[in-house]
Short mmCIF file of C-alpha atoms and ligand atoms in Angstrom, two decimals:
data_model
loop_
_atom_site.label_atom_id
_atom_site.label_comp_id
_atom_site.label_asym_id
_atom_site.label_seq_id
_atom_site.Cartn_x
_atom_site.Cartn_y
_atom_site.Cartn_z
CA UNK A 1 26.09 6.74 21.51
CA UNK A 2 24.30 8.09 24.64
CA UNK A 3 20.74 7.03 25.15
CA UNK A 4 18.12 9.76 24.75
CA UNK A 5 16.41 8.63 27.90
CA UNK A 6 19.50 9.62 29.86
CA UNK A 7 19.72 13.13 28.51
CA UNK A 8 19.00 14.91 25.28
CA UNK A 9 21.73 15.66 22.88
CA UNK A 10 20.37 18.26 20.46
CA UNK A 11 21.54 18.61 16.91
CA UNK A 12 20.52 21.82 15.20
CA UNK A 13 21.58 20.62 11.76
CA UNK A 14 19.53 17.45 12.15
CA UNK A 15 16.55 19.59 13.15
CA UNK A 16 16.90 21.76 10.11
CA UNK A 17 17.20 18.72 7.93
CA UNK A 18 14.06 17.17 9.40
CA UNK A 19 12.26 20.48 8.89
CA UNK A 20 13.21 20.31 5.26
CA UNK A 21 12.46 16.65 4.74
CA UNK A 22 9.00 16.92 6.35
CA UNK A 23 8.03 20.14 4.50
CA UNK A 24 7.79 21.89 7.95
CA UNK A 25 5.18 19.40 9.28
CA UNK A 26 7.39 18.31 12.19
CA UNK A 27 7.23 21.85 13.66
CA UNK A 28 3.39 21.91 13.90
CA UNK A 29 3.02 19.11 16.45
CA UNK A 30 1.94 20.41 19.93
CA UNK A 31 2.41 17.09 21.72
CA UNK A 32 -1.20 16.27 22.53
CA UNK A 33 -0.56 12.46 22.10
CA UNK A 34 -3.73 11.71 20.12
CA UNK A 35 -1.57 9.96 17.56
CA UNK A 36 -0.14 7.45 20.08
CA UNK A 37 -3.69 6.69 21.28
CA UNK A 38 -4.88 6.14 17.68
CA UNK A 39 -2.00 4.00 16.51
CA UNK A 40 -3.14 0.32 15.94
CA UNK A 41 -0.01 -1.06 17.58
CA UNK A 42 -1.71 -0.19 20.84
CA UNK A 43 -4.28 -2.91 20.02
CA UNK A 44 -1.69 -5.68 19.82
CA UNK A 45 1.11 -4.70 22.16
CA UNK A 46 1.16 -3.76 25.82
CA UNK A 47 3.37 -0.82 24.95
CA UNK A 48 1.97 1.24 22.13
CA UNK A 49 4.17 2.67 19.39
CA UNK A 50 5.31 6.01 20.99
CA UNK A 51 4.34 8.26 18.06
CA UNK A 52 4.12 11.41 20.17
CA UNK A 53 7.56 10.72 21.68
CA UNK A 54 9.16 10.13 18.27
CA UNK A 55 7.54 13.34 17.01
CA UNK A 56 9.16 15.14 19.93
CA UNK A 57 12.63 13.71 19.15
CA UNK A 58 12.14 14.79 15.56
CA UNK A 59 11.19 18.31 16.74
CA UNK A 60 14.21 18.52 18.90
CA UNK A 61 16.62 17.16 16.33
CA UNK A 62 17.67 14.42 18.76
CA UNK A 63 19.68 11.63 17.17
CA UNK A 64 18.21 8.27 18.23
CA UNK A 65 17.90 4.69 17.07
CA UNK A 66 14.49 3.74 18.43
CA UNK A 67 13.67 0.35 16.89
CA UNK A 68 9.95 1.30 17.07
CA UNK A 69 10.60 3.60 14.11
CA UNK A 70 10.35 0.49 11.88
CA UNK A 71 7.00 -0.63 13.24
CA UNK A 72 5.01 2.15 11.56
CA UNK A 73 2.96 0.79 8.72
CA UNK A 74 2.30 4.31 7.40
CA UNK A 75 -1.46 3.57 7.63
CA UNK A 76 -2.28 7.20 8.38
CA UNK A 77 -4.60 6.45 11.32
CA UNK A 78 -2.55 8.85 13.48
CA UNK A 79 -2.72 11.60 10.87
CA UNK A 80 -6.49 11.19 10.48
CA UNK A 81 -6.79 11.76 14.27
CA UNK A 82 -4.22 14.58 14.67
CA UNK A 83 -5.85 17.87 15.49
CA UNK A 84 -3.17 19.68 13.43
CA UNK A 85 -3.34 17.15 10.51
CA UNK A 86 0.42 16.58 10.75
CA UNK A 87 1.59 14.21 8.02
CA UNK A 88 3.04 11.84 10.59
CA UNK A 89 3.87 9.02 8.15
CA UNK A 90 6.01 11.50 6.26
CA UNK A 91 7.84 12.41 9.49
CA UNK A 92 8.47 8.69 10.15
CA UNK A 93 9.78 8.21 6.63
CA UNK A 94 12.04 11.21 7.10
CA UNK A 95 13.41 9.72 10.32
CA UNK A 96 13.95 6.47 8.49
CA UNK A 97 15.80 8.29 5.74
CA UNK A 98 18.29 9.58 8.31
CA UNK A 99 18.57 6.07 9.77
CA UNK A 100 19.51 4.78 6.26
CA UNK A 101 22.19 7.44 5.99
CA UNK A 102 23.57 6.35 9.34
CA UNK A 103 23.37 2.61 8.39
CA UNK A 104 21.06 2.02 11.35
CA UNK A 105 18.38 0.11 9.51
CA UNK A 106 16.07 -2.71 10.54
CA UNK A 107 17.50 -6.12 9.61
CA UNK A 108 15.93 -7.46 6.41
CA UNK A 109 15.24 -4.17 4.65
CA UNK A 110 18.61 -3.82 2.90
CA UNK A 111 17.88 -7.22 1.26
CA UNK A 112 14.52 -5.88 0.02
CA UNK A 113 16.22 -2.84 -1.53
CA UNK A 114 19.01 -4.89 -3.01
CA UNK A 115 16.37 -7.09 -4.63
CA UNK A 116 14.77 -4.00 -6.15
CA UNK A 117 18.20 -3.03 -7.45
CA UNK A 118 19.15 -6.40 -8.99
CA UNK A 119 15.80 -7.83 -9.86
CA UNK A 120 13.53 -4.87 -10.33
CA UNK A 121 11.19 -6.09 -7.59
CA UNK A 122 11.28 -6.37 -3.80
CA UNK A 123 10.42 -10.08 -3.76
CA UNK A 124 13.79 -11.47 -4.78
CA UNK A 125 12.19 -12.92 -7.93
CA UNK A 126 13.82 -13.13 -11.38
CA UNK A 127 12.88 -10.27 -13.77
CA UNK A 128 12.47 -12.82 -16.57
CA UNK A 129 9.47 -14.33 -14.68
CA UNK A 130 7.60 -11.11 -14.15
CA UNK A 131 4.97 -11.85 -16.79
CA UNK A 132 4.74 -15.70 -16.10
CA UNK A 133 1.38 -15.15 -14.35
CA UNK A 134 -0.06 -14.13 -17.74
CA UNK A 135 1.50 -16.95 -19.78
CA UNK A 136 -1.90 -18.43 -20.75
CA UNK A 137 -3.82 -15.18 -21.03
CA UNK A 138 -2.50 -13.98 -24.42
CA UNK A 139 -2.23 -10.41 -23.29
CA UNK A 140 -1.16 -7.80 -25.83
CA UNK A 141 1.82 -5.54 -25.24
CA UNK A 142 0.62 -1.93 -24.65
CA UNK A 143 0.30 0.18 -27.79
CA UNK A 144 -0.85 3.80 -27.20
CA UNK A 145 -2.34 3.94 -30.74
CA UNK A 146 -4.66 1.02 -29.95
CA UNK A 147 -5.22 0.75 -26.19
CA UNK A 148 -7.38 2.84 -23.88
CA UNK A 149 -5.38 1.98 -20.83
CA UNK A 150 -2.15 0.36 -19.63
CA UNK A 151 -2.75 -2.38 -17.07
CA UNK A 152 -0.02 -1.84 -14.47
CA UNK A 153 0.23 -5.14 -12.63
CA UNK A 154 2.96 -4.24 -10.03
CA UNK A 155 5.46 -6.47 -8.34
CA UNK A 156 3.26 -8.29 -5.75
CA UNK A 157 0.55 -9.24 -8.31
CA UNK A 158 3.19 -10.31 -10.74
CA UNK A 159 5.02 -12.69 -8.40
CA UNK A 160 2.88 -13.63 -5.39
CA UNK A 161 0.84 -16.69 -6.29
CA UNK A 162 -2.19 -15.57 -4.34
CA UNK A 163 -2.18 -12.01 -5.70
CA UNK A 164 -1.63 -13.24 -9.28
CA UNK A 165 -5.23 -14.47 -9.16
CA UNK A 166 -6.39 -10.88 -8.63
CA UNK A 167 -4.54 -9.72 -11.81
CA UNK A 168 -6.03 -12.64 -13.81
CA UNK A 169 -9.55 -11.82 -12.54
CA UNK A 170 -9.05 -8.25 -13.50
CA UNK A 171 -8.07 -9.24 -17.03
CA UNK A 172 -11.36 -11.21 -17.25
CA UNK A 173 -13.37 -8.20 -16.11
CA UNK A 174 -11.67 -5.80 -18.56
CA UNK A 175 -12.34 -8.24 -21.40
CA UNK A 176 -15.97 -8.63 -20.32
CA UNK A 177 -16.37 -4.84 -20.47
CA UNK A 178 -14.79 -4.68 -23.92
CA UNK A 179 -11.82 -2.51 -22.78
CA UNK A 180 -8.90 -2.42 -25.01
CA UNK A 181 -5.82 -2.62 -22.90
CA UNK A 182 -2.25 -3.78 -22.91
CA UNK A 183 0.48 -4.49 -20.44
CA UNK A 184 4.32 -4.29 -20.45
CA UNK A 185 5.11 -7.91 -19.71
CA UNK A 186 8.63 -8.54 -18.41
CA UNK A 187 9.47 -4.92 -19.26
CA UNK A 188 7.11 -3.53 -16.65
CA UNK A 189 9.23 -1.45 -14.23
CA UNK A 190 8.74 -1.35 -10.44
CA UNK A 191 6.96 1.77 -9.10
CA UNK A 192 9.41 2.04 -6.21
CA UNK A 193 6.85 2.35 -3.37
CA UNK A 194 8.68 -0.14 -1.20
CA UNK A 195 11.80 2.06 -1.19
CA UNK A 196 9.79 5.19 -0.45
CA UNK A 197 7.80 3.62 2.36
CA UNK A 198 10.87 2.35 4.14
CA UNK A 199 12.37 5.84 3.93
CA UNK A 200 14.95 5.46 1.20
CA UNK A 201 13.84 8.52 -0.77
CA UNK A 202 17.04 8.92 -2.86
CA UNK A 203 16.69 5.37 -4.22
CA UNK A 204 12.99 5.90 -4.83
CA UNK A 205 13.76 8.99 -6.83
CA UNK A 206 16.13 6.99 -9.03
CA UNK A 207 13.49 4.32 -9.65
CA UNK A 208 10.74 6.90 -10.30
CA UNK A 209 12.97 8.66 -12.86
CA UNK A 210 13.60 5.38 -14.70
CA UNK A 211 10.00 4.19 -14.54
CA UNK A 212 8.68 7.51 -15.81
CA UNK A 213 11.15 7.39 -18.67
CA UNK A 214 9.98 3.85 -19.62
CA UNK A 215 6.33 4.90 -19.52
CA UNK A 216 7.02 8.08 -21.51
CA UNK A 217 8.78 6.02 -24.23
CA UNK A 218 5.75 3.68 -24.29
CA UNK A 219 3.35 6.55 -24.64
CA UNK A 220 1.49 5.76 -21.46
CA UNK A 221 -1.11 8.30 -20.30
CA UNK A 222 -3.81 6.45 -18.42
CA UNK A 223 -2.83 3.47 -16.37
CA UNK A 224 -4.87 1.19 -14.12
CA UNK A 225 -3.08 -0.28 -11.12
CA UNK A 226 -3.92 -3.47 -9.30
CA UNK A 227 -2.38 -2.29 -6.00
CA UNK A 228 -3.39 0.83 -4.09
CA UNK A 229 0.26 1.22 -3.18
CA UNK A 230 1.36 1.64 -6.82
CA UNK A 231 -1.71 3.92 -7.30
CA UNK A 232 -0.71 6.12 -4.34
CA UNK A 233 2.90 6.44 -5.39
CA UNK A 234 2.05 7.26 -9.02
CA UNK A 235 -0.65 9.76 -8.03
CA UNK A 236 1.19 11.54 -5.15
CA UNK A 237 4.92 11.13 -5.73
CA UNK A 238 5.54 11.08 -9.47
CA UNK A 239 4.57 14.71 -10.28
CA UNK A 240 8.18 15.81 -10.88
CA UNK A 241 8.72 12.94 -13.38
CA UNK A 242 5.37 12.50 -15.09
CA UNK A 243 3.03 15.43 -14.44
CA UNK A 244 0.44 14.51 -17.08
CA UNK A 245 -0.30 10.95 -16.07
CA UNK A 246 -3.68 9.67 -15.02
CA UNK A 247 -3.11 6.81 -12.60
CA UNK A 248 -6.30 5.14 -11.38
CA UNK A 249 -6.97 2.23 -9.10
CA UNK A 250 -8.81 -0.70 -10.63
CA UNK A 251 -11.79 -0.33 -8.27
CA UNK A 252 -12.27 3.21 -9.56
CA UNK A 253 -11.98 2.02 -13.12
CA UNK A 254 -14.49 -0.80 -12.59
CA UNK A 255 -16.93 1.69 -10.98
CA UNK A 256 -16.55 3.89 -14.07
CA UNK A 257 -17.22 0.90 -16.42
CA UNK A 258 -20.30 -0.02 -14.43
CA UNK A 259 -21.58 3.59 -14.60
CA UNK A 260 -21.05 3.55 -18.40
CA UNK A 261 -22.99 0.24 -18.61
CA UNK A 262 -19.89 -1.42 -20.10
CA UNK A 263 -19.46 -3.80 -17.19
CA UNK A 264 -22.59 -5.74 -16.32
CA UNK A 265 -22.78 -8.54 -13.79
CA UNK A 266 -25.09 -11.23 -14.93
CA UNK A 267 -24.45 -13.98 -12.33
CA UNK A 268 -26.07 -13.63 -8.90
CA UNK A 269 -23.81 -14.52 -5.98
CA UNK A 270 -25.31 -15.91 -2.72
CA UNK A 271 -22.72 -14.37 -0.38
CA UNK A 272 -22.63 -12.31 2.79
CA UNK A 273 -19.78 -9.84 2.47
CA UNK A 274 -17.84 -7.27 4.30
CA UNK A 275 -15.17 -4.99 2.99
CA UNK A 276 -11.69 -4.09 4.22
CA UNK A 277 -10.67 -0.53 3.27
CA UNK A 278 -7.05 -0.67 2.22
CA UNK A 279 -5.29 2.28 3.91
CA UNK A 280 -3.54 3.44 0.68
CA UNK A 281 -6.80 3.59 -1.24
CA UNK A 282 -9.09 4.76 1.54
CA UNK A 283 -7.57 6.91 4.25
CA UNK A 284 -4.60 8.04 2.21
CA UNK A 285 -6.46 8.74 -0.99
CA UNK A 286 -9.99 9.29 0.16
CA UNK A 287 -11.51 6.53 -1.99
CA UNK A 288 -14.26 4.83 -0.03
CA UNK A 289 -17.05 4.85 -2.57
CA UNK A 290 -15.75 3.18 -5.73
CA UNK A 291 -15.22 -0.32 -4.20
CA UNK A 292 -18.66 -0.12 -2.53
CA UNK A 293 -20.23 0.89 -5.82
CA UNK A 294 -18.74 -2.24 -7.42
CA UNK A 295 -20.01 -4.43 -4.59
CA UNK A 296 -23.47 -2.83 -4.86
CA UNK A 297 -23.66 -3.67 -8.55
CA UNK A 298 -23.17 -7.37 -7.96
CA UNK A 299 -26.57 -9.15 -7.74
CA UNK A 300 -27.37 -11.39 -4.79
CA UNK A 301 -24.76 -10.25 -2.28
CA UNK A 302 -25.61 -9.05 1.17
CA UNK A 303 -23.19 -6.37 2.47
CA UNK A 304 -22.27 -5.58 6.08
CA UNK A 305 -19.98 -2.78 7.23
CA UNK A 306 -17.37 -3.91 9.71
CA UNK A 307 -16.56 -2.13 12.90
CA UNK A 308 -13.71 0.35 12.16
CA UNK A 309 -14.46 1.02 8.47
CA UNK A 310 -14.02 4.04 6.16
CA UNK A 311 -11.65 6.55 7.75
CA UNK A 312 -11.31 4.40 10.86
CA UNK A 313 -10.39 1.35 8.81
CA UNK A 314 -8.02 -0.96 10.63
CA UNK A 315 -4.71 -1.48 8.78
CA UNK A 316 -3.88 -5.02 7.68
CA UNK A 317 -0.26 -4.50 8.90
CA UNK A 318 1.44 -4.79 5.53
CA UNK A 319 2.25 -1.22 4.62
CA UNK A 320 5.39 0.87 5.40
CA UNK A 321 7.70 -1.99 4.50
CA UNK A 322 6.15 -4.36 7.03
CA UNK A 323 5.48 -6.90 4.28
CA UNK A 324 9.24 -7.53 4.33
CA UNK A 325 9.61 -7.80 8.07
CA UNK A 326 8.46 -10.42 10.46
CA UNK A 327 5.51 -9.65 12.74
CA UNK A 328 5.27 -12.08 15.57
CA UNK A 329 2.01 -14.07 16.06
CA UNK A 330 -0.25 -12.24 18.45
CA UNK A 331 0.89 -8.89 17.10
CA UNK A 332 -0.84 -8.98 13.68
CA UNK A 333 -3.50 -6.34 13.03
CA UNK A 334 -5.00 -8.73 10.41
CA UNK A 335 -5.94 -11.20 13.24
CA UNK A 336 -8.18 -8.61 14.78
CA UNK A 337 -9.55 -7.68 11.35
CA UNK A 338 -10.70 -11.18 10.49
CA UNK A 339 -12.41 -11.46 13.91
CA UNK A 340 -14.23 -8.22 13.22
CA UNK A 341 -15.24 -9.58 9.76
CA UNK A 342 -16.69 -12.71 11.37
CA UNK A 343 -18.51 -10.59 13.96
CA UNK A 344 -20.12 -8.50 11.21
CA UNK A 345 -22.02 -11.61 10.04
CA UNK A 346 -20.14 -11.93 6.77
CA UNK A 347 -18.89 -15.21 5.31
CA UNK A 348 -16.52 -13.44 2.87
CA UNK A 349 -14.06 -10.72 3.59
CA UNK A 350 -13.32 -8.64 0.49
CA UNK A 351 -10.46 -6.26 -0.03
CA UNK A 352 -8.75 -4.45 -2.94
CA UNK A 353 -5.03 -4.64 -2.19
CA UNK A 354 -2.55 -7.47 -2.60
CA UNK A 355 -0.95 -6.72 0.79
CA UNK A 356 -4.35 -6.83 2.56
CA UNK A 357 -5.23 -9.99 0.68
CA UNK A 358 -2.08 -11.86 1.79
CA UNK A 359 -2.17 -10.66 5.37
CA UNK A 360 -5.90 -11.25 5.91
CA UNK A 361 -5.92 -14.63 4.29
CA UNK A 362 -2.99 -15.78 6.50
CA UNK A 363 -5.00 -14.68 9.60
CA UNK A 364 -8.28 -16.17 8.40
CA UNK A 365 -6.54 -19.53 7.88
CA UNK A 366 -5.29 -19.48 11.47
CA UNK A 367 -8.54 -18.29 13.08
CA UNK A 368 -9.88 -21.37 14.98
CA UNK A 369 -13.24 -22.63 13.73
CA UNK A 370 -13.68 -19.89 11.13
CA UNK A 371 -15.03 -20.56 7.56
CA UNK A 372 -14.36 -16.96 6.54
CA UNK A 373 -13.07 -16.70 2.98
CA UNK A 374 -10.90 -13.82 1.88
CA UNK A 375 -11.17 -12.53 -1.69
CA UNK A 376 -9.95 -9.59 -3.67
CA UNK A 377 -12.75 -7.50 -5.10
CA UNK A 378 -11.61 -8.27 -8.66
CA UNK A 379 -11.95 -12.01 -7.95
CA UNK A 380 -15.38 -11.54 -6.46
CA UNK A 381 -16.54 -9.37 -9.39
CA UNK A 382 -15.20 -11.93 -11.89
CA UNK A 383 -17.36 -14.62 -10.18
CA UNK A 384 -20.41 -12.50 -11.13
CA UNK A 385 -19.76 -12.89 -14.81
CA UNK A 386 -21.31 -15.75 -16.73
CA UNK A 387 -18.80 -18.05 -18.29
FE1 SF4 B 401 1.57 16.03 17.53
FE2 SF4 B 401 -0.57 15.52 15.98
FE3 SF4 B 401 0.49 13.55 17.49
FE4 SF4 B 401 -0.83 15.58 18.66
S1 SF4 B 401 -1.67 13.99 17.28
S2 SF4 B 401 1.16 14.68 19.30
S3 SF4 B 401 -0.25 17.28 17.32
S4 SF4 B 401 1.52 14.59 15.76
#
């Protein structure tokens, strides 16, 4: 294939396809370049991710195989800066969809999708072990006649040893608040977000149809997710399959329980904290307040805002399928984030996403001379409960 840098080979059909896949968004871009300047890859690489250039190729319907396409973490920082509010992550996912069709995919991602196919999770873990994290917790299987909510654990918090602690802490909080809830154990289906974020929309649609069917059979209406990625996909991409669902992220649910005086923290914590806004909860779903309300309800803590918070929150680097790809040392956004956390004066960095938790903790461990501890908000909140 000829290189696009040599000359442009336009493909009208491809252009029409991209127009359709992006819901027309690709046509709105006027090539200002704000997106390239905003992209966090510019912080860790000499050559920034060329967002504007990829937008141009998409506009022209130029076939290309730029490996930079797979760098995008779909964090939405570019979209938040774009004067025309172009849904740039959607354009990237559409370009990736075409790359899948042409079998021009980043090494490692087919294995992730095959694992979802065979194991029902992207972590290459056995489906029979999905509920092992809860073996000692005596959790009831969801029953719509009895339970207020379904606790949707998700693949990462089911299998990753570090993230499992978040799910266990959340169970403790729900019990302390007197919430009647159940889970689906080994029968819990994957939400499909990993397939969607790496651009394999047809496979995502298959998963979503199956997951929605399982939830319908189980009589699920209100479900609380551990991960903002599951929350985002249920909220924004399941409408054709489950229009009457009420997905809610656990930070939103905890804030609700606090407001209803059902969840009360009775143990003061002597901690100096800062908070990492997970992109899929914050910028992509506009939820900045609920996690901060939970933090404000914990007695004894001193809270600092980090540089680059709220809509400017710096991505941890784990979205858009990057959790399943290697990011070389020196190019991890989370390294920058833990330095910002230390500079804020905090001794604890709190987040509310299993991807953020894993990425930030890895970086904190490697930061020379740092005593910064990384916690999920559920873990922190559970510490504020008396035994
Ligand atoms: Fe196009 Fe928006 Fe990027 Fe400007 S910021 S180049 S309008 S996508």
